[in-house]
XYZ file of N, CA and C in Angstrom:
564
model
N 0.823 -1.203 0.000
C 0.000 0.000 0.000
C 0.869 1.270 0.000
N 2.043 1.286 0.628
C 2.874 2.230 0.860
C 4.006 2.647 -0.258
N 3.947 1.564 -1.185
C 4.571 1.574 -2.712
C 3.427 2.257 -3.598
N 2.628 1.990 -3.546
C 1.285 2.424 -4.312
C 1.387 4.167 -3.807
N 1.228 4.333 -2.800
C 1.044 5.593 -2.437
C 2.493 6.545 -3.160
N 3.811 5.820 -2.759
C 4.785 6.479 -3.283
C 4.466 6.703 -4.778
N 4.270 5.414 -5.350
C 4.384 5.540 -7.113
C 3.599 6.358 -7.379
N 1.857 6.711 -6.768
C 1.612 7.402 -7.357
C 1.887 9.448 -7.364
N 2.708 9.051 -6.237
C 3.195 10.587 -5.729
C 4.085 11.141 -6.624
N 4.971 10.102 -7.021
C 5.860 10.262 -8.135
C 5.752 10.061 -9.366
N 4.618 9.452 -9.737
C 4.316 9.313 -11.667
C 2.808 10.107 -11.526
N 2.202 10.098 -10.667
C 0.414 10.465 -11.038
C 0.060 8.829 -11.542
N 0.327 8.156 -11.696
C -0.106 6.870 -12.631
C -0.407 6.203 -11.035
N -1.643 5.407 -10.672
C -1.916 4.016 -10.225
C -1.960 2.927 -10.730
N -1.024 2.093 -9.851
C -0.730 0.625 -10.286
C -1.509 -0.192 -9.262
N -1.751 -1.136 -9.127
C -2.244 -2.099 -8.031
C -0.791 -3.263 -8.544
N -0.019 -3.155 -7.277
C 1.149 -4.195 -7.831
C 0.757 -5.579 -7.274
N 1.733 -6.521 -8.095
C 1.356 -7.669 -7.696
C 1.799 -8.048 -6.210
N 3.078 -7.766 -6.597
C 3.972 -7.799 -4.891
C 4.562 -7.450 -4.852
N 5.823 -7.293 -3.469
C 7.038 -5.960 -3.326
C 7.841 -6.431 -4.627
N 7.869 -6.892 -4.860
C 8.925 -7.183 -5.984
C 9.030 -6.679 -7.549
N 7.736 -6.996 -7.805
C 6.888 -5.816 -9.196
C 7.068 -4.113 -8.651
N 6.792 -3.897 -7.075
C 6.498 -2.752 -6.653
C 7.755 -2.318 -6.726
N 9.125 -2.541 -6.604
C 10.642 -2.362 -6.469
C 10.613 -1.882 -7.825
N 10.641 -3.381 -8.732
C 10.666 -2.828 -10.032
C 10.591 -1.761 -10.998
N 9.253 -1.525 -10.597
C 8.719 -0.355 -11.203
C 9.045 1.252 -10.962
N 9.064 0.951 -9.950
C 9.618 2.379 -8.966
C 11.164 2.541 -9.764
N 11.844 1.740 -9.482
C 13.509 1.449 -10.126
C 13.231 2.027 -11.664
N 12.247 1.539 -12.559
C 12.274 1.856 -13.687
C 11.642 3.741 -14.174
N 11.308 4.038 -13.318
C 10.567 5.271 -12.860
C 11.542 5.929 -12.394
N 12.482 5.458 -11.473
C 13.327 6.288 -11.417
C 14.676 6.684 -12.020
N 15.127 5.644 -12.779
C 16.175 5.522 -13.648
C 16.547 6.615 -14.436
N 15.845 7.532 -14.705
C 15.751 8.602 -15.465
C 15.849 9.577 -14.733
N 15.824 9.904 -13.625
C 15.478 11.087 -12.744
C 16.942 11.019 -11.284
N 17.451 12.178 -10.928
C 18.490 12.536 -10.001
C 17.337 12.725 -8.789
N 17.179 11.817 -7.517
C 16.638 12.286 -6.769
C 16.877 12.106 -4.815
N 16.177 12.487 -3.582
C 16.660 11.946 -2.936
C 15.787 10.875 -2.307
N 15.747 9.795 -2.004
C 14.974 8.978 -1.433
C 15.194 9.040 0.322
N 14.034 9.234 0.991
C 14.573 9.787 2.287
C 13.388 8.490 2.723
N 14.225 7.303 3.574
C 13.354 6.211 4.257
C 13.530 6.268 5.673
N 12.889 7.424 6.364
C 12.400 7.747 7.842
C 12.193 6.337 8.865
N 13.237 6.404 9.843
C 12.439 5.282 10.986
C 12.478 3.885 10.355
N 13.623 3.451 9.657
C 13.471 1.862 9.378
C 13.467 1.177 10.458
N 12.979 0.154 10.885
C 13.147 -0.914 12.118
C 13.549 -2.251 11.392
N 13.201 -2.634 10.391
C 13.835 -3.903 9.570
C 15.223 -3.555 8.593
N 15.757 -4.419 8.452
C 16.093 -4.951 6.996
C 15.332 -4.754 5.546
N 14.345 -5.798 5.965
C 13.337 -5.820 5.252
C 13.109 -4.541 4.334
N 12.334 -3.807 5.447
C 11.973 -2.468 5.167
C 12.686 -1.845 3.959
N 14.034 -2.031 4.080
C 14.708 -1.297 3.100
C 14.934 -1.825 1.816
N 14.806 -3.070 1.980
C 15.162 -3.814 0.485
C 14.897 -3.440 -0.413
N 13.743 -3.535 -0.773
C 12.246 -2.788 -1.853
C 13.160 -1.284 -2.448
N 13.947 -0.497 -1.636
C 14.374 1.280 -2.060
C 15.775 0.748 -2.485
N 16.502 -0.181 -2.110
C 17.929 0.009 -1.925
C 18.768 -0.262 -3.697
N 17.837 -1.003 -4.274
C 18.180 -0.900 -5.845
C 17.391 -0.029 -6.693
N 16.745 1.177 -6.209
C 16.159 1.987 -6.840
C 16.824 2.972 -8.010
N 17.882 2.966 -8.095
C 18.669 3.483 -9.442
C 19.929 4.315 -8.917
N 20.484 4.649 -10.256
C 22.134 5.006 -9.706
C 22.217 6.549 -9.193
N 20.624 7.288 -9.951
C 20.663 8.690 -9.846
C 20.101 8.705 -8.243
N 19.494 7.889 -8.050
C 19.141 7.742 -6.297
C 19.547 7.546 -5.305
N 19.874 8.703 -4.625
C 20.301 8.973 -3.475
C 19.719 8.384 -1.984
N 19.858 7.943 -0.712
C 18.985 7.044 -0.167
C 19.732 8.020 1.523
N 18.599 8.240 1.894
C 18.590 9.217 3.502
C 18.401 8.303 4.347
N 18.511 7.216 5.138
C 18.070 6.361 5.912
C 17.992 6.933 7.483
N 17.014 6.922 8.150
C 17.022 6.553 9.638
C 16.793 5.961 10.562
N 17.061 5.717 10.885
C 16.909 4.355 12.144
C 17.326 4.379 13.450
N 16.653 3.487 14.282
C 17.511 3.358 15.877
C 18.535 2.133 15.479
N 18.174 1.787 14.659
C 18.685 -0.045 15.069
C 20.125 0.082 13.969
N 21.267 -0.153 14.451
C 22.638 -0.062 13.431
C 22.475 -1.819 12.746
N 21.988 -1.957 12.659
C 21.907 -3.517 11.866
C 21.344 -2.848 10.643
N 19.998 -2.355 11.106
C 19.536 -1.750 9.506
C 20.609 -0.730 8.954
N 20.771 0.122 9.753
C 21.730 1.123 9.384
C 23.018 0.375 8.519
N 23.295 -1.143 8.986
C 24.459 -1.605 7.739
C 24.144 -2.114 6.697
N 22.644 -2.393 6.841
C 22.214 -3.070 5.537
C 22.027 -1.674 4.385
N 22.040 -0.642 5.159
C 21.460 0.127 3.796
C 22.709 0.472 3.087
N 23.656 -0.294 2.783
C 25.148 0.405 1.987
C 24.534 0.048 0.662
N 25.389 0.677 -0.083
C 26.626 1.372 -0.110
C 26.022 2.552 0.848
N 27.218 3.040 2.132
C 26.883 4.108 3.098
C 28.179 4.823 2.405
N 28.046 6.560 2.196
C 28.830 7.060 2.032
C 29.050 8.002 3.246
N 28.385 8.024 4.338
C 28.457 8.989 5.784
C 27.680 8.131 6.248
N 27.636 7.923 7.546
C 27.029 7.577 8.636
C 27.451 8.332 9.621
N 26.055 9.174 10.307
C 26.362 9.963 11.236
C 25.172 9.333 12.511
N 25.772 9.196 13.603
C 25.175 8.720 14.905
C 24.639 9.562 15.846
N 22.912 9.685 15.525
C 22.538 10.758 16.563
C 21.988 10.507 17.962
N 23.034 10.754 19.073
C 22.590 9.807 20.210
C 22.186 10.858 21.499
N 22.283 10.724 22.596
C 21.245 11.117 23.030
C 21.790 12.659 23.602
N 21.404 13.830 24.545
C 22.374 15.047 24.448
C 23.134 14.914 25.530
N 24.459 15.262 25.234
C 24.681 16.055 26.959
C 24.007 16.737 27.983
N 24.031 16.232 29.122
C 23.737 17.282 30.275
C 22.961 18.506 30.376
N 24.043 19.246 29.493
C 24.584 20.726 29.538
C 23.331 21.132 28.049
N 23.555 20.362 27.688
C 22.587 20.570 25.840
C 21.249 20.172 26.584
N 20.611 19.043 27.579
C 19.422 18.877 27.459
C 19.007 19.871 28.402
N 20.150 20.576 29.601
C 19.162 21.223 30.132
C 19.027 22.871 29.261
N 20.145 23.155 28.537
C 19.872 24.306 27.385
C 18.113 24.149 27.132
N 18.212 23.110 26.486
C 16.933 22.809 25.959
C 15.638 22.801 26.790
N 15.836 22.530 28.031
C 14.532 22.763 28.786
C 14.253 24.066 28.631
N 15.561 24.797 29.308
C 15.396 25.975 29.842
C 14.603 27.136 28.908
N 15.128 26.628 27.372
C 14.885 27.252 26.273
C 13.169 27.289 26.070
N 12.904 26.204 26.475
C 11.379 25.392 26.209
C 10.720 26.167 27.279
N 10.627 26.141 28.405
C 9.940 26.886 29.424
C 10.420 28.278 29.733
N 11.008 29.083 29.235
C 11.071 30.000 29.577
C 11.514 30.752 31.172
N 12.442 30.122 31.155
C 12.753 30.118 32.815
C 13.123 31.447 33.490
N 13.704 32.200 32.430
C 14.015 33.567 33.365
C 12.588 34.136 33.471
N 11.702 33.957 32.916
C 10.420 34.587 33.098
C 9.692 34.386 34.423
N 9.783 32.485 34.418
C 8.829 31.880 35.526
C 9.652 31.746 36.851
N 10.769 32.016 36.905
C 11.964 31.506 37.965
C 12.901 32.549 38.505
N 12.330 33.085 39.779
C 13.369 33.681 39.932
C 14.802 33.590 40.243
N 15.142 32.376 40.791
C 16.096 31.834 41.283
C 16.967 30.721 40.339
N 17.385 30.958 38.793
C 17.546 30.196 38.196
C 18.678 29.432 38.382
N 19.594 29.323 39.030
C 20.869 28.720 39.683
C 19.814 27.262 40.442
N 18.697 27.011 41.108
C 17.973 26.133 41.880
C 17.262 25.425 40.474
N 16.728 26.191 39.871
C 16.072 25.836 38.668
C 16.533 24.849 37.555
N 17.903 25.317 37.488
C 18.913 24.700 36.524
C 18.938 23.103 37.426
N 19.380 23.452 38.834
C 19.126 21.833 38.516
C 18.155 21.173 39.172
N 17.413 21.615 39.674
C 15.608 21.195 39.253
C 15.601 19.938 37.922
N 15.897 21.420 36.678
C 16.223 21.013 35.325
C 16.985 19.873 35.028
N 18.159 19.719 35.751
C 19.069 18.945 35.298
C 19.001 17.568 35.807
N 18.037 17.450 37.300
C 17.786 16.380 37.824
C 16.828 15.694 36.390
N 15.572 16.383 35.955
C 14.745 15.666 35.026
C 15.405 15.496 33.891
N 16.134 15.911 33.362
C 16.644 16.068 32.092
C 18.011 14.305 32.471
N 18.136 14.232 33.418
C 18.793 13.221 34.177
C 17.546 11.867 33.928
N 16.756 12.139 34.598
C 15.632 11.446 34.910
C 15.024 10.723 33.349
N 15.248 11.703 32.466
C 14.441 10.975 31.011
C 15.345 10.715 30.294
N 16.982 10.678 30.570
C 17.713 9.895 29.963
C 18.238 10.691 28.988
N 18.278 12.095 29.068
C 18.506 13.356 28.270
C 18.191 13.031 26.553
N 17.041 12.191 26.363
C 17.016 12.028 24.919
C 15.982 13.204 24.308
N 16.254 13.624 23.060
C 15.929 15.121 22.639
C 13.912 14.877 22.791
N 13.542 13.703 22.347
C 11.849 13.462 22.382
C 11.578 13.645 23.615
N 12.443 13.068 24.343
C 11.438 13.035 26.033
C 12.010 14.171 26.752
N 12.510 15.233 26.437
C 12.952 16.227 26.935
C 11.764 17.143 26.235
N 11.690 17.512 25.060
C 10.660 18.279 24.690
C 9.358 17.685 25.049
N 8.978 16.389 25.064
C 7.631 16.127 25.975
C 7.661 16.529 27.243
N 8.844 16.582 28.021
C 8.771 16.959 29.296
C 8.617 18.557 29.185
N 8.969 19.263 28.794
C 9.232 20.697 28.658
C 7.819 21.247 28.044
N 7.284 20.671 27.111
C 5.925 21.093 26.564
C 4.922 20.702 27.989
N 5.404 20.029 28.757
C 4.442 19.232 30.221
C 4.533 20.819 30.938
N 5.500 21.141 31.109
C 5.805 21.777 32.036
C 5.409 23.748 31.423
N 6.037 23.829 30.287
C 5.463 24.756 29.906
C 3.946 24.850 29.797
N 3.463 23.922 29.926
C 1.720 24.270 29.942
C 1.713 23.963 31.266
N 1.683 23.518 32.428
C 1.705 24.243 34.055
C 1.666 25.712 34.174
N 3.024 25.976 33.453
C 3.380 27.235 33.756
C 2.553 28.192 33.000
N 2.055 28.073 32.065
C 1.054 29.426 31.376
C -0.238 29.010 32.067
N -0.393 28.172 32.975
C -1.881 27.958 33.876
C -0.997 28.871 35.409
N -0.079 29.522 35.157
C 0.333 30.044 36.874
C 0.937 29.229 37.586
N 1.259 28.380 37.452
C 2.027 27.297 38.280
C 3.469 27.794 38.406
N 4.147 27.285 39.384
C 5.706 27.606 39.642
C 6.112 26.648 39.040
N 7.271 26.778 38.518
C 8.422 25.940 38.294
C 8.413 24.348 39.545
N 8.768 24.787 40.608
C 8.453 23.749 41.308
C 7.194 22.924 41.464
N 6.136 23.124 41.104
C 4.645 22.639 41.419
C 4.698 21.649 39.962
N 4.846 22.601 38.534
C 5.038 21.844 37.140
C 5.556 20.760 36.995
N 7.235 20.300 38.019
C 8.292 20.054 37.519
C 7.881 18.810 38.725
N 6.996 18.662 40.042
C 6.135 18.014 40.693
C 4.977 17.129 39.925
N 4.473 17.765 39.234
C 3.204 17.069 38.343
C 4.183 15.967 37.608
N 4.895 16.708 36.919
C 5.939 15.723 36.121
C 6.549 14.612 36.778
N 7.149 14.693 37.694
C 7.708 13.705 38.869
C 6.254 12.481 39.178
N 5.592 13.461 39.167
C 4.086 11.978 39.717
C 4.169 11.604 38.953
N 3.359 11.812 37.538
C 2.905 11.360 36.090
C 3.968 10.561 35.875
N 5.446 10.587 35.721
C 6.461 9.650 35.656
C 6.546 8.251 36.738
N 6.055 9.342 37.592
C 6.520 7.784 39.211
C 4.922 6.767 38.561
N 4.002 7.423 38.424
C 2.488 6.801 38.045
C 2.753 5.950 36.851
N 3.697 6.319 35.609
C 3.081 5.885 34.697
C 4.572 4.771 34.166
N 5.468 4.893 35.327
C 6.549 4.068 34.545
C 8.127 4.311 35.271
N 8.658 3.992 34.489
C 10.140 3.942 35.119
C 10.918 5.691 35.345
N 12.077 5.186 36.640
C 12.105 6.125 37.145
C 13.876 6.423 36.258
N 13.985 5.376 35.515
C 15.148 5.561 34.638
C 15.014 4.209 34.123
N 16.036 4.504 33.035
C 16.017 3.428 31.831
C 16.874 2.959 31.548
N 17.537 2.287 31.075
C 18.827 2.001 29.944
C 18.824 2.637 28.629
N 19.357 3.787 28.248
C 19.029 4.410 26.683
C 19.464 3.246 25.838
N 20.470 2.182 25.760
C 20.720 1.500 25.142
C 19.888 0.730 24.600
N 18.757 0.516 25.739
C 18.136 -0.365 25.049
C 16.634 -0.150 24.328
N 16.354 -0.225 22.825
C 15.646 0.520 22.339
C 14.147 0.312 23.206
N 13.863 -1.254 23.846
C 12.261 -1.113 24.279
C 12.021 -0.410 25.300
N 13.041 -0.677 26.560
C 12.617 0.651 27.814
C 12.817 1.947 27.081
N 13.229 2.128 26.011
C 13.310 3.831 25.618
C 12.584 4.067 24.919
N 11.781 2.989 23.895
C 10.089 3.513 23.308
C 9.219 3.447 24.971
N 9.582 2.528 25.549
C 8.261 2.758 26.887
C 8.596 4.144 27.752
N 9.624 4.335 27.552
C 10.025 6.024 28.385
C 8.761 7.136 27.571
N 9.334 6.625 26.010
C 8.868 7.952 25.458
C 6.984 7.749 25.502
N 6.533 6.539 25.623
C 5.574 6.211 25.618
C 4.931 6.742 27.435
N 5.594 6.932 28.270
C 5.216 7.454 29.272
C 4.958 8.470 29.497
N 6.485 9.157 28.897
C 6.327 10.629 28.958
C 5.022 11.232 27.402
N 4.718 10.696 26.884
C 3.415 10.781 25.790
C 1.942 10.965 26.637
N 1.752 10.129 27.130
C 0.786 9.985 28.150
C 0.756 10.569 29.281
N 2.119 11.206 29.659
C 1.739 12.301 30.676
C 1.653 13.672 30.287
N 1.921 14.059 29.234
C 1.416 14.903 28.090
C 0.496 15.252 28.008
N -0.216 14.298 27.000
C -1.817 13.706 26.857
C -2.635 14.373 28.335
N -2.470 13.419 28.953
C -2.928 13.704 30.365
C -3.459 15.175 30.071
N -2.658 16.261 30.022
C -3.130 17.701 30.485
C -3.482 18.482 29.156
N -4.315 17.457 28.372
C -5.552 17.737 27.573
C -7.144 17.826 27.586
């Protein structure tokens, strides 16, 4: 279905293919003629990639992924760049940036590591830092302190899941981000 949708994004023509294999084909022959970039977002298989990876010589191929297994299947790699999770110093930038802290805080030296404890706490990865920070920035445009926000957050985490993770390992770090989602949600 997801070949169908591409082909027809790229020719206007609908095909109903027989199977990935006709669907490869065709696409390959469609593209043979054309300089372009193929950008395949979020692979989790192998698989996944097979179907794009002989798509023609003018085709360029963007891959992303958590998983470096896929990441070796998609060669020929001419860069591989590893985006892993932030420093410290970068995730609490990033809170601070997100909530607006000189506004809501007078005491930002306490704040910072307020900040730096949670930014600790979610494993400083860039998704669950901006879910946390969008949590907290909506406390704070309801009047809430910094401390009361950054409290809600602390429950909703202790309530809904782990109090740290292994970043290494990709399933506690979809269930992180899946926590911090739902405590989000929540203050809808």
């Amino acid at each position: 279905e997801e070949f169908k949708k591409l082909y027809q994004a790229l020719t206007g023509d609908q095909i109903d293919f027989v199977d990935v294999i006709h669907a490869s084909s065709s696409l390959r022959q469609k593209l043979e003629s054309r300089n372009c970039l193929l950008v395949l977002d979020d692979a989790w298989r192998e698989s996944d990639l097979q179907p794009f990876l002989s798509c023609s010589e003018n085709c360029a191929r963007l891959v992303t992924t958590r998983n470096p297994e896929v990441a070796a299947a998609s060669a020929p790699i001419s860069c591989r760049i590893t985006v892993d999770r932030m420093t410290a110093s970068e995730a609490v930038q990033l809170l601070v940036s997100r909530v607006a802290l000189e506004e809501n805080q007078p005491d930002t030296l306490a704040a910072a590591d307020l900040l730096t404890t949670l930014a600790r706490r979610v494993g400083e990865w860039p998704l669950l830092l901006q879910l946390a920070a969008g949590t907290i920035g909506n406390k704070l445009a309801h009047r809430a302190t910094l401390d009361s926000a950054l409290r809600y957050l602390d429950a909703a985490l202790d309530k809904r899941g782990p109090t740290a993770f292994d970043g290494n390992d990709a399933k506690q770090r979809d269930e992180a981000v899946t926590i911090s989602l739902e405590a989000s949600l929540q203050l809808l």
